[in-house]
C-alpha cells in the first residue's frame, strides 16, 4: 500500500507531505492518523477519536487495517510529530483523542475561559432585579417562567447560555433581560453589543429588538440605551481574509461590557474560541440558540456541548426562587457551567395540539415509529408523501409557487415577498433529483416555459436568488434572498431592508444561486408559512435528527414531507454526533490527563497559534 492508493483529498495529501518533510522517518500509522485527523476536521469533527478506527479498515475498498488501540496510541506517543497540550508539535494527543494542535488549543482555551467567566459573579442589586423582572415578565403566566429565570441568570452571571426551540421567546427574553440589566446601578454606562454568525441573522436580530422596544414597560432612557444594530461575528472580531488571526483578541479586546450572540448553534469551535478570547474578562456573554438545531458547517458543535449537563443545584435554585418568585426544580448539574445554562421549553408559536410541535418532539425523542404514526394521522398542519418521485415533486412545487409568480407580475416588492415567504422548498443536500441544484434547474425550466422566457436567459421577472458571499459595500450578505421584478427601469432584484425594499441591477449582485429550493442548512433562522421538505431517495450521511428537526421547524402553519419511509426512519434514528472534547472538559469529572512529554529540542513549547505551518 502507498499513500497514492488512499482516497485522500488535496488538503490531506498536502498535510501528509508537510509532515513527511518534518519527520522523514515517521511511521505510516502516525502519518495516516494525521491525515485521518485532517479528514475528520473537514467532516465537522474537532478531533479524531482513536477508538472509532483502531483495529479497523478506514476504507472498505482498501485492504489495510489500523493497529489495535493500545499499539496505535503507543506509536503516536513515541512520535515527535505528536505532543501533549502545550508542546511544539503539529498534533496533540489527549487521552484517546488526536487533534490538530490548533484545534486542541482552541478547545482547551475556550473551556478555561468559559469556566472562569461562569465562576465570576458580578455585583447585582437583587431587590432591584426582582422588581425589574416582575414588571418586565408580568405578561407570562407559565410556572416556572423560564424566560424570567433565564433573564435573572444572565444579569447575575458573566456567562448565560439560553437555548430554546422556535417560538419559545428567545428574542423576547433577551430584550427584557437587557432592560433589566440597564436598570441596575451603573447600567446606563454599559456598552452592549449584538452579533450573529451571518449578516442575515444579525439583521433579523436587530430588527426584532427594535420592534420589541415600543412595548417595554421601562423608561425612555432605558429604551434609548438598548442597542438596535447588530454585526456579524467576523466583522465584530475584524477577520483578516484567509488568515486565522483576527484584529480583536486578548491583547486587543472588544470595547464591550455585554455581548449577545444570536443563532449561537451556528458558531464553530474556532470562531467561538476567538470570540471569547476577545471579550474582556469582566464582560457578560449571552449566547442564544437551539441546542437541537444543525451544528455549524465548520468543525464543532459548541452550543450543544455547552448545554450538556445543565441544572440548578439546591443553592442556585433557592437564590432564583427568592429573586424571581418562581418555583425552580433543583437537580445536580453534571457540568461545571451548571446554572449558566437555561432551557426555554414553552413554545408560543406551536400550541399544545400543534402537529408540527408534536412532530418536533417525536423527532428529538428519536422515535421513528411514533413519527411515522403521527404523519399518518391526517393532522391539518402535517402532510406526508411516502412515495415521492422527481416529476411529481416538480409539479407540486410549481403549484406551491403559483401564488408567488402571480404576485411577482404585479411588480410590488412587498406583495412578492409576502407570497414568496408563504411557501418554501427545503432539501437535505445540493445534488441529485431531490437536491437544491436539480430542483431549481427543473423548476426554473418550467417557469420560463410558462412565462415565455427563452431558456438561455438567466434573469426574468419572478426569479428568486440567494446571495452566497458578503458584500459590505452593497449591504448584502450570505443567505440574503432577492426577488427579480420588472420595473420601469428594467429588471431589478429587490431585497428586504430596515427601511423598506432595495432594488439592484442584476449585474451588480455578488455571487448568488437560484433559491426556489434551499438546503436546510441555509434556512436556519428563517421562518415560512408552509414548508415542503424533500429527503433524498438514497441513504445519506446528511440525514440526521437535527437536520429533520431544523427543516420542519422552519414552518409556522404547515409542513409537507416528501420522503420514503426508510429515509424518514433513518433521519429520526440518526443522531449527529461530532467528535470533540469540550463537554468533557466542562464536566464535573476530571478530564483524563494526557501523557507528560519532555520539551522538544529547539526551544520551549509554543502556543498552537504560533505553529505557522499548521
Coordinates of C-alpha atoms in Angstrom, one line a residue:
X1 CA 0.0 0.0 0.0
X2 CA 1.2 3.5 -0.8
X3 CA -0.4 6.8 0.2
X4 CA -1.2 7.4 -3.5
X5 CA -3.6 4.5 -3.3
X6 CA -5.6 6.0 -0.5
X7 CA -8.8 8.2 -1.1
X8 CA -7.4 11.4 0.4
X9 CA -8.2 14.8 -0.9
X10 CA -5.7 17.5 -1.8
X11 CA -5.7 19.0 1.7
X12 CA -4.9 15.7 3.3
X13 CA -2.1 15.0 0.8
X14 CA -0.5 18.4 1.3
X15 CA -0.6 17.9 5.1
X16 CA 1.0 14.5 4.8
X17 CA 3.7 15.9 2.6
X18 CA 4.5 18.6 5.1
X19 CA 4.7 16.1 7.9
X20 CA 7.0 13.9 6.0
X21 CA 9.3 16.8 5.4
X22 CA 9.3 17.4 9.2
X23 CA 9.8 13.8 10.1
X24 CA 11.0 11.6 7.2
X25 CA 11.1 8.5 9.4
X26 CA 7.6 8.9 10.7
X27 CA 5.7 5.5 10.7
X28 CA 2.9 5.2 8.3
X29 CA 0.4 4.6 11.1
X30 CA 1.2 8.0 12.5
X31 CA 1.0 9.7 9.1
X32 CA -2.3 8.0 8.5
X33 CA -3.6 9.2 11.8
X34 CA -2.7 12.7 11.0
X35 CA -4.4 12.6 7.6
X36 CA -7.5 11.0 9.1
X37 CA -7.5 13.7 11.8
X38 CA -7.5 16.3 9.0
X39 CA -10.2 14.4 7.2
X40 CA -12.3 14.3 10.4
X41 CA -12.0 18.0 10.8
X42 CA -13.3 18.7 7.3
X43 CA -16.3 16.5 8.3
X44 CA -17.1 18.6 11.3
X45 CA -15.3 16.7 14.0
X46 CA -12.9 18.6 16.2
X47 CA -10.6 15.6 16.7
X48 CA -10.1 12.0 15.7
X49 CA -11.3 9.5 18.4
X50 CA -8.8 6.7 18.0
X51 CA -11.4 4.2 19.3
X52 CA -13.5 4.9 16.2
X53 CA -11.0 3.3 13.8
X54 CA -8.5 1.3 15.9
X55 CA -8.1 -2.2 14.6
X56 CA -10.4 -1.5 11.7
X57 CA -10.2 -0.7 8.0
X58 CA -10.5 3.1 7.4
X59 CA -11.7 2.4 3.9
X60 CA -13.6 -0.7 3.0
X61 CA -12.2 -0.8 -0.5
X62 CA -8.6 -0.7 0.7
X63 CA -7.0 -3.9 2.2
X64 CA -5.4 -2.2 5.2
X65 CA -6.3 -2.1 8.9
X66 CA -5.0 0.2 11.6
X67 CA -3.3 -1.2 14.7
X68 CA -5.3 -2.1 17.9
X69 CA -5.9 0.9 20.1
X70 CA -3.1 0.3 22.6
X71 CA -0.4 -0.3 19.9
X72 CA -1.6 2.7 17.9
X73 CA -1.5 5.0 20.9
X74 CA 2.0 3.8 21.8
X75 CA 3.2 4.6 18.2
X76 CA 1.6 8.1 18.4
X77 CA 3.1 8.8 21.8
X78 CA 6.6 7.9 20.5
X79 CA 6.4 10.2 17.5
X80 CA 8.0 13.7 17.6
X81 CA 5.0 14.8 15.4
X82 CA 2.7 14.2 18.4
X83 CA 2.8 16.1 21.6
X84 CA 0.8 16.8 24.8
X85 CA -1.1 20.1 25.2
X86 CA 1.4 23.0 25.0
X87 CA 4.0 21.0 23.2
X88 CA 5.6 22.4 20.0
X89 CA 4.1 19.7 17.7
X90 CA 1.6 19.7 14.8
X91 CA -0.6 17.0 16.5
X92 CA -1.8 16.8 20.1
X93 CA -2.9 13.6 21.9
X94 CA -5.4 13.9 24.8
X95 CA -6.4 10.6 26.1
X96 CA -7.7 8.7 23.1
X97 CA -8.4 11.9 21.1
X98 CA -6.0 13.1 18.4
X99 CA -6.2 16.8 17.5
X100 CA -4.5 19.1 15.1
X101 CA -2.6 21.3 17.6
X102 CA -4.5 24.5 16.8
X103 CA -7.9 22.9 17.5
X104 CA -6.8 21.3 20.7
X105 CA -5.7 24.8 21.8
X106 CA -9.0 26.3 20.7
X107 CA -10.9 23.8 22.7
X108 CA -8.7 24.0 25.8
X109 CA -8.7 27.8 25.9
X110 CA -12.4 28.0 25.3
X111 CA -13.2 25.7 28.2
X112 CA -10.8 27.5 30.5
X113 CA -12.3 31.0 29.7
X114 CA -15.9 29.8 29.9
X115 CA -15.3 28.3 33.3
X116 CA -13.5 31.4 34.6
X117 CA -16.3 33.6 33.3
X118 CA -19.1 31.3 34.8
X119 CA -17.4 31.3 38.2
X120 CA -17.1 35.1 38.4
X121 CA -20.4 36.7 39.6
X122 CA -20.8 40.5 39.2
X123 CA -22.3 42.7 41.8
X124 CA -26.1 42.9 41.5
X125 CA -28.8 44.8 43.4
X126 CA -31.1 41.7 43.8
X127 CA -34.1 43.7 45.1
X128 CA -33.9 46.0 42.1
X129 CA -33.5 43.0 39.8
X130 CA -36.5 41.3 41.4
X131 CA -38.6 44.4 40.8
X132 CA -37.4 44.7 37.2
X133 CA -38.2 41.1 36.4
X134 CA -41.7 41.2 38.0
X135 CA -42.5 44.2 35.8
X136 CA -40.9 43.0 32.6
X137 CA -42.2 39.5 32.6
X138 CA -45.7 40.2 34.1
X139 CA -47.3 39.0 30.9
X140 CA -46.0 35.4 31.3
X141 CA -48.3 33.0 33.1
X142 CA -46.2 29.9 32.8
X143 CA -44.9 28.3 36.0
X144 CA -42.0 28.2 36.2
X145 CA -41.4 31.1 33.9
X146 CA -38.2 30.0 32.2
X147 CA -37.9 33.3 30.4
X148 CA -37.7 35.2 33.7
X149 CA -35.3 32.7 35.1
X150 CA -33.0 33.0 32.1
X151 CA -33.1 36.7 32.4
X152 CA -32.2 36.5 36.1
X153 CA -29.2 34.3 35.4
X154 CA -28.0 36.5 32.6
X155 CA -28.0 39.5 34.9
X156 CA -26.4 37.6 37.8
X157 CA -23.7 35.8 35.8
X158 CA -21.0 36.8 33.4
X159 CA -22.0 33.8 31.2
X160 CA -25.5 32.9 30.2
X161 CA -26.4 30.1 27.6
X162 CA -30.1 30.3 26.7
X163 CA -31.5 27.5 24.4
X164 CA -35.0 27.2 23.1
X165 CA -36.8 26.0 20.0
X166 CA -38.8 28.1 17.6
X167 CA -41.3 30.3 19.2
X168 CA -40.0 29.9 22.8
X169 CA -39.3 33.6 23.0
X170 CA -35.5 33.9 22.9
X171 CA -35.7 37.5 21.5
X172 CA -38.4 38.5 24.0
X173 CA -36.2 37.2 26.8
X174 CA -33.0 38.9 25.6
X175 CA -34.5 42.4 25.1
X176 CA -36.1 42.3 28.5
X177 CA -33.1 40.9 30.3
X178 CA -31.0 43.8 28.7
X179 CA -33.6 46.2 30.0
X180 CA -33.3 44.7 33.5
X181 CA -29.5 45.0 33.2
X182 CA -29.7 48.6 32.2
X183 CA -31.9 49.3 35.2
X184 CA -29.2 48.1 37.5
X185 CA -26.9 50.7 39.2
X186 CA -24.4 52.0 36.6
X187 CA -26.4 50.3 33.8
X188 CA -26.6 53.5 31.8
X189 CA -22.8 53.2 31.2
X190 CA -22.8 49.7 29.8
X191 CA -21.5 49.1 26.3
X192 CA -23.8 46.5 24.8
X193 CA -23.1 44.6 21.5
X194 CA -25.3 42.4 19.4
X195 CA -23.8 39.9 17.0
X196 CA -24.7 36.8 15.0
X197 CA -22.8 34.3 12.7
X198 CA -24.4 35.6 9.5
X199 CA -25.4 39.0 8.1
X200 CA -29.0 37.8 7.7
X201 CA -29.2 36.6 11.3
X202 CA -27.6 39.9 12.6
X203 CA -30.1 42.0 10.6
X204 CA -33.1 39.9 11.9
X205 CA -31.9 40.1 15.5
X206 CA -31.5 43.9 15.3
X207 CA -34.9 44.3 13.7
X208 CA -36.6 42.1 16.4
X209 CA -35.1 44.1 19.2
X210 CA -36.1 47.4 17.6
X211 CA -39.7 46.1 17.2
X212 CA -39.8 44.9 20.8
X213 CA -38.7 48.2 22.3
X214 CA -42.0 50.0 22.0
X215 CA -43.9 47.6 24.3
X216 CA -41.3 47.5 27.1
X217 CA -42.6 48.8 30.5
X218 CA -39.4 50.9 31.1
X219 CA -38.3 54.5 30.9
X220 CA -37.5 56.2 27.6
X221 CA -33.8 56.4 28.8
X222 CA -33.7 52.6 29.1
X223 CA -35.3 52.2 25.7
X224 CA -32.8 54.6 24.1
X225 CA -29.9 52.7 25.7
X226 CA -31.0 49.4 24.2
X227 CA -28.9 48.6 21.1
X228 CA -30.6 48.3 17.8
X229 CA -27.7 47.5 15.5
X230 CA -26.0 44.1 15.1
X231 CA -22.9 42.9 13.4
X232 CA -21.6 39.6 12.1
X233 CA -19.1 37.9 14.3
X234 CA -16.4 38.2 11.6
X235 CA -16.9 42.0 11.4
X236 CA -17.0 42.3 15.1
X237 CA -13.7 40.5 15.5
X238 CA -12.1 42.0 12.5
X239 CA -11.3 39.0 10.4
X240 CA -8.4 39.3 8.1
X241 CA -9.3 37.5 4.9
X242 CA -7.9 33.9 4.8
X243 CA -5.7 34.4 7.9
X244 CA -6.9 32.6 11.1
X245 CA -5.9 35.6 13.1
X246 CA -8.4 38.4 13.9
X247 CA -7.9 42.1 14.9
X248 CA -9.5 41.7 18.3
X249 CA -8.0 39.2 20.7
X250 CA -6.9 39.1 24.4
X251 CA -4.2 41.7 23.7
X252 CA -6.7 44.0 21.9
X253 CA -10.1 43.2 23.4
X254 CA -13.5 44.4 22.3
X255 CA -14.7 47.6 24.0
X256 CA -17.9 45.9 25.3
X257 CA -19.4 45.2 28.7
X258 CA -22.1 42.9 27.4
X259 CA -22.2 40.8 24.2
X260 CA -25.3 39.0 23.0
X261 CA -24.8 36.4 20.2
X262 CA -27.9 35.1 18.4
X263 CA -28.0 31.8 16.5
X264 CA -25.1 30.6 18.5
X265 CA -25.6 27.0 17.4
X266 CA -24.2 28.0 14.0
X267 CA -20.9 29.1 15.6
X268 CA -18.0 26.7 15.1
X269 CA -15.2 26.0 17.7
X270 CA -12.5 28.2 16.2
X271 CA -14.8 31.2 15.9
X272 CA -16.2 30.8 19.4
X273 CA -12.7 30.4 20.9
X274 CA -11.6 33.6 19.2
X275 CA -14.8 35.4 20.3
X276 CA -14.4 34.5 24.0
X277 CA -10.7 35.4 23.9
X278 CA -11.5 38.8 22.6
X279 CA -14.2 39.6 25.2
X280 CA -12.9 41.4 28.3
X281 CA -12.9 39.0 31.4
X282 CA -15.4 41.2 33.2
X283 CA -17.9 41.4 30.3
X284 CA -21.1 39.4 30.2
X285 CA -21.5 36.9 27.4
X286 CA -25.1 35.8 26.5
X287 CA -25.4 33.0 23.9
X288 CA -28.8 32.4 22.3
X289 CA -29.6 29.3 20.2
X290 CA -31.4 26.0 19.8
X291 CA -29.3 23.0 21.0
X292 CA -31.3 20.7 18.8
X293 CA -30.7 22.5 15.5
X294 CA -28.0 21.7 13.0
X295 CA -24.5 22.5 14.2
X296 CA -22.1 24.8 12.5
X297 CA -20.9 24.0 9.0
X298 CA -17.3 24.1 10.2
X299 CA -15.8 21.9 13.0
X300 CA -17.5 21.6 16.3
X301 CA -21.0 21.6 17.9
X302 CA -20.1 24.1 20.6
X303 CA -23.6 25.3 21.6
X304 CA -24.9 21.8 22.0
X305 CA -21.9 20.8 24.1
X306 CA -22.4 23.8 26.4
X307 CA -26.0 22.7 27.0
X308 CA -25.0 19.2 28.3
X309 CA -25.1 18.6 32.0
X310 CA -27.2 21.7 32.8
X311 CA -29.1 22.0 36.0
X312 CA -29.7 24.2 39.1
X313 CA -28.3 22.8 42.3
X314 CA -30.1 23.5 45.6
X315 CA -28.3 26.8 46.5
X316 CA -28.8 28.2 42.9
X317 CA -32.5 27.1 42.9
X318 CA -33.1 28.8 46.3
X319 CA -31.5 32.0 45.1
X320 CA -33.5 32.1 42.0
X321 CA -36.8 31.4 43.8
X322 CA -36.0 34.3 46.2
X323 CA -35.3 36.7 43.4
X324 CA -37.9 35.7 40.8
X325 CA -40.7 34.3 42.9
X326 CA -40.7 31.3 40.6
X327 CA -40.6 27.6 41.6
X328 CA -37.3 26.2 40.4
X329 CA -36.7 22.5 40.2
X330 CA -33.3 21.6 41.7
X331 CA -31.1 18.9 40.2
X332 CA -27.4 18.2 40.5
X333 CA -25.7 19.5 37.3
X334 CA -23.1 17.4 35.6
X335 CA -21.3 20.3 34.0
X336 CA -19.3 23.0 35.8
X337 CA -21.2 25.5 33.8
X338 CA -24.3 24.3 35.7
X339 CA -26.8 27.1 36.3
X340 CA -25.3 29.2 33.5
X341 CA -27.5 27.2 31.1
X342 CA -31.2 27.7 30.8
X343 CA -33.6 25.9 28.5
X344 CA -36.8 27.6 27.3
X345 CA -39.5 25.0 27.0
X346 CA -42.8 26.7 26.3
X347 CA -43.5 27.4 22.6
X348 CA -45.7 30.4 21.9
X349 CA -45.7 29.5 18.1
X350 CA -46.9 25.9 18.4
X351 CA -50.0 25.3 20.5
X352 CA -50.4 22.2 22.6
X353 CA -52.3 20.5 19.8
X354 CA -49.9 21.5 17.1
X355 CA -48.9 18.7 14.8
X356 CA -45.6 20.5 14.0
X357 CA -44.8 20.8 17.7
X358 CA -45.6 17.2 18.4
X359 CA -43.6 16.1 15.3
X360 CA -40.6 18.1 16.6
X361 CA -40.9 16.4 20.0
X362 CA -41.0 12.9 18.4
X363 CA -38.1 13.6 16.1
X364 CA -35.9 14.9 19.0
X365 CA -37.0 11.9 21.1
X366 CA -35.6 9.6 18.4
X367 CA -39.0 7.8 17.8
X368 CA -39.2 6.7 14.2
X369 CA -42.4 4.7 14.6
X370 CA -44.1 7.5 16.5
X371 CA -43.0 10.0 13.9
X372 CA -44.5 7.9 11.0
X373 CA -47.7 7.3 13.0
X374 CA -48.2 11.0 13.6
X375 CA -47.7 11.8 9.9
X376 CA -50.4 9.3 9.1
X377 CA -53.0 10.8 11.4
X378 CA -54.2 13.4 8.9
X379 CA -53.3 16.4 11.1
X380 CA -54.2 19.7 9.4
X381 CA -50.7 21.1 9.6
X382 CA -48.9 17.9 8.5
X383 CA -48.8 16.0 5.2
X384 CA -46.6 13.1 4.0
X385 CA -46.0 11.8 0.5
X386 CA -44.4 8.4 1.2
X387 CA -43.9 7.5 -2.5
X388 CA -42.2 10.6 -3.9
X389 CA -41.0 10.9 -7.5
X390 CA -38.9 13.7 -9.0
X391 CA -41.5 14.5 -11.7
X392 CA -44.4 14.7 -9.2
X393 CA -42.3 16.8 -6.8
X394 CA -41.6 19.4 -9.5
X395 CA -45.3 19.6 -10.4
X396 CA -46.2 20.1 -6.7
X397 CA -43.6 22.8 -6.3
X398 CA -44.9 24.5 -9.4
X399 CA -48.3 24.6 -7.7
X400 CA -46.8 25.8 -4.5
X401 CA -45.1 28.8 -6.1
X402 CA -48.1 29.7 -8.3
X403 CA -49.3 32.4 -5.9
X404 CA -45.8 33.9 -5.8
X405 CA -45.4 34.1 -9.6
X406 CA -48.8 35.8 -9.8
X407 CA -47.6 38.3 -7.1
X408 CA -44.3 38.9 -8.9
X409 CA -46.2 40.0 -12.1
X410 CA -47.6 42.9 -10.0
X411 CA -44.1 44.3 -9.5
X412 CA -44.8 45.1 -5.9
X413 CA -41.9 44.0 -3.7
X414 CA -43.9 43.8 -0.5
X415 CA -46.6 41.6 -2.1
X416 CA -43.9 39.5 -3.8
X417 CA -42.0 38.8 -0.6
X418 CA -45.2 38.0 1.4
X419 CA -46.1 35.5 -1.2
X420 CA -42.6 34.0 -1.5
X421 CA -42.3 33.6 2.3
X422 CA -45.7 31.8 2.2
X423 CA -44.1 28.6 0.8
X424 CA -40.6 27.3 0.6
X425 CA -39.0 24.0 -0.6
X426 CA -36.2 22.7 1.6
X427 CA -33.8 19.8 0.9
X428 CA -31.2 17.8 2.7
X429 CA -28.5 18.1 0.0
X430 CA -27.4 20.1 -3.0
X431 CA -27.0 17.4 -5.7
X432 CA -29.5 14.9 -7.1
X433 CA -33.1 15.0 -8.3
X434 CA -34.2 15.8 -4.7
X435 CA -31.3 18.3 -4.2
X436 CA -31.2 22.0 -4.5
X437 CA -29.5 22.1 -7.9
X438 CA -31.8 19.5 -9.5
X439 CA -35.0 21.1 -8.2
X440 CA -34.0 24.6 -9.1
X441 CA -33.0 23.7 -12.6
X442 CA -36.2 21.7 -13.3
X443 CA -38.4 24.3 -11.7
X444 CA -36.9 27.2 -13.5
X445 CA -37.2 25.5 -16.8
X446 CA -40.9 25.1 -16.2
X447 CA -41.3 28.7 -15.0
X448 CA -39.5 30.0 -18.1
X449 CA -41.8 28.0 -20.4
X450 CA -44.9 29.3 -18.6
X451 CA -43.6 32.9 -18.8
X452 CA -42.4 32.7 -22.3
X453 CA -38.8 33.4 -21.3
X454 CA -36.0 31.9 -23.5
X455 CA -34.2 29.0 -21.8
X456 CA -30.8 30.7 -22.2
X457 CA -32.0 33.9 -20.3
X458 CA -30.7 33.9 -16.7
X459 CA -32.9 36.8 -15.5
X460 CA -36.7 37.1 -15.7
X461 CA -39.4 38.6 -13.6
X462 CA -40.0 36.2 -10.7
X463 CA -36.5 34.7 -10.4
X464 CA -35.6 34.2 -6.7
X465 CA -31.9 34.2 -5.7
X466 CA -29.8 33.7 -2.6
X467 CA -26.6 35.7 -2.0
X468 CA -23.5 33.4 -1.5
X469 CA -20.9 36.0 -0.2
X470 CA -21.0 39.1 1.9
X471 CA -20.8 42.4 0.1
X472 CA -20.5 45.1 2.8
X473 CA -20.4 47.9 0.2
X474 CA -23.9 46.9 -1.1
X475 CA -25.1 45.8 2.3
X476 CA -25.9 42.3 1.0
X477 CA -24.9 39.2 3.0
X478 CA -24.6 35.4 2.5
X479 CA -28.1 34.0 2.8
X480 CA -30.0 37.1 1.8
X481 CA -32.9 36.4 -0.5
X482 CA -33.6 38.6 -3.5
X483 CA -36.6 38.7 -5.9
X484 CA -36.3 39.8 -9.5
X485 CA -39.2 42.1 -10.6
X486 CA -39.9 44.2 -13.7
X487 CA -39.8 47.9 -13.1
X488 CA -39.9 51.0 -15.4
X489 CA -36.1 50.9 -15.3
X490 CA -35.9 47.2 -16.4
X491 CA -35.4 44.2 -14.2
X492 CA -34.3 44.9 -10.6
X493 CA -33.5 42.4 -7.8
X494 CA -35.2 43.5 -4.6
X495 CA -34.0 42.7 -1.0
X496 CA -35.8 43.4 2.3
X497 CA -34.1 46.1 4.3
X498 CA -34.5 48.0 7.5
X499 CA -36.1 50.9 5.7
X500 CA -38.1 49.0 3.0
X501 CA -37.0 47.3 -0.1
X502 CA -33.8 48.0 -2.0
X503 CA -33.5 47.2 -5.7
X504 CA -30.3 46.4 -7.6
X505 CA -29.5 45.8 -11.2
X506 CA -28.8 42.1 -11.6
X507 CA -25.3 42.7 -12.9
X508 CA -24.4 44.4 -9.5
X509 CA -25.1 41.4 -7.4
X510 CA -22.3 39.4 -5.7
X511 CA -22.1 35.6 -6.2
X512 CA -25.6 34.1 -6.0
X513 CA -27.7 31.0 -6.7
X514 CA -31.4 30.5 -7.6
X515 CA -33.4 30.0 -4.4
X516 CA -36.8 28.3 -5.1
X517 CA -35.3 25.4 -3.2
X518 CA -32.7 25.8 -0.5
X519 CA -30.8 23.5 1.8
X520 CA -32.0 23.1 5.4
X521 CA -28.6 24.5 6.5
X522 CA -29.2 27.7 4.6
X523 CA -32.7 28.0 6.0
X524 CA -31.6 28.2 9.6
X525 CA -33.1 31.2 11.4
X526 CA -35.7 31.7 8.7
X527 CA -39.5 31.2 9.0
X528 CA -42.0 30.4 6.3
X529 CA -45.8 29.9 6.5
X530 CA -45.5 26.5 4.7
X531 CA -42.5 24.2 4.2
X532 CA -42.1 21.3 1.8
X533 CA -39.2 19.2 2.9
X534 CA -37.8 16.7 0.4
X535 CA -35.5 14.0 1.6
X536 CA -33.2 12.1 -0.9
X537 CA -34.2 8.7 -2.3
X538 CA -30.9 7.1 -1.3
X539 CA -29.4 6.8 2.2
X540 CA -27.2 9.8 3.0
X541 CA -25.0 10.7 6.0
X542 CA -26.7 14.1 5.8
X543 CA -30.0 12.6 7.0
X544 CA -29.9 13.2 10.8
X545 CA -32.3 14.1 13.5
X546 CA -31.0 17.6 13.8
X547 CA -31.5 18.2 10.0
X548 CA -35.0 16.8 10.1
X549 CA -35.9 18.9 13.2
X550 CA -34.4 22.1 11.8
X551 CA -36.3 21.6 8.5
X552 CA -39.7 21.1 9.9
X553 CA -39.5 23.8 12.5
X554 CA -38.9 26.5 9.7
X555 CA -42.7 26.2 9.1
X556 CA -45.3 28.3 11.0
X557 CA -48.5 26.8 9.7
X558 CA -47.9 23.6 7.7
X559 CA -45.2 21.0 6.9
X560 CA -45.4 18.8 3.9
X561 CA -42.8 15.9 3.8
X562 CA -41.8 14.1 0.7
X563 CA -39.8 11.1 1.9
X564 CA -39.6 7.3 1.6
X565 CA -40.5 5.6 4.9
X566 CA -36.9 4.2 5.1
X567 CA -35.3 7.7 4.7
X568 CA -37.7 9.2 7.3
X569 CA -36.8 6.4 9.8
X570 CA -33.1 6.9 9.2
X571 CA -33.3 10.6 9.7
X572 CA -35.1 10.2 13.1
X573 CA -32.9 7.4 14.3
X574 CA -29.6 9.0 13.3
X575 CA -28.2 11.4 15.9
X576 CA -25.5 13.7 14.5
X577 CA -22.6 13.4 16.9
X578 CA -19.4 15.3 16.3
X579 CA -16.2 14.1 17.9
X580 CA -15.0 16.7 20.4
X581 CA -13.9 17.1 24.0
X582 CA -15.4 20.4 25.1
X583 CA -18.3 18.8 27.0
X584 CA -15.8 16.5 28.8
X585 CA -13.6 19.5 29.7
X586 CA -16.6 21.2 31.2
X587 CA -17.9 18.2 33.1
X588 CA -17.6 17.9 36.9
X589 CA -15.5 14.7 36.4
X590 CA -11.8 15.2 35.9
X591 CA -10.5 15.3 32.3
X592 CA -8.2 12.3 31.5
X593 CA -4.6 13.6 31.6
X594 CA -2.5 13.1 28.5
X595 CA 1.0 11.8 28.9
X596 CA 3.7 14.2 30.0
X597 CA 6.1 14.9 27.2
X598 CA 9.5 16.4 27.6
X599 CA 10.1 19.7 25.7
X600 CA 11.2 19.2 22.2
X601 CA 14.7 20.1 21.1
X602 CA 14.9 23.6 19.7
X603 CA 13.2 25.6 22.3
X604 CA 10.3 25.7 24.8
X605 CA 6.8 24.7 24.0
X606 CA 5.0 27.3 21.8
X607 CA 1.3 28.3 21.7
X608 CA -0.5 26.4 18.9
X609 CA -1.3 29.6 17.0
X610 CA 2.4 30.1 16.6
X611 CA 2.7 26.9 14.6
X612 CA 2.5 28.9 11.3
X613 CA 2.8 25.7 9.2
X614 CA -0.4 24.4 10.7

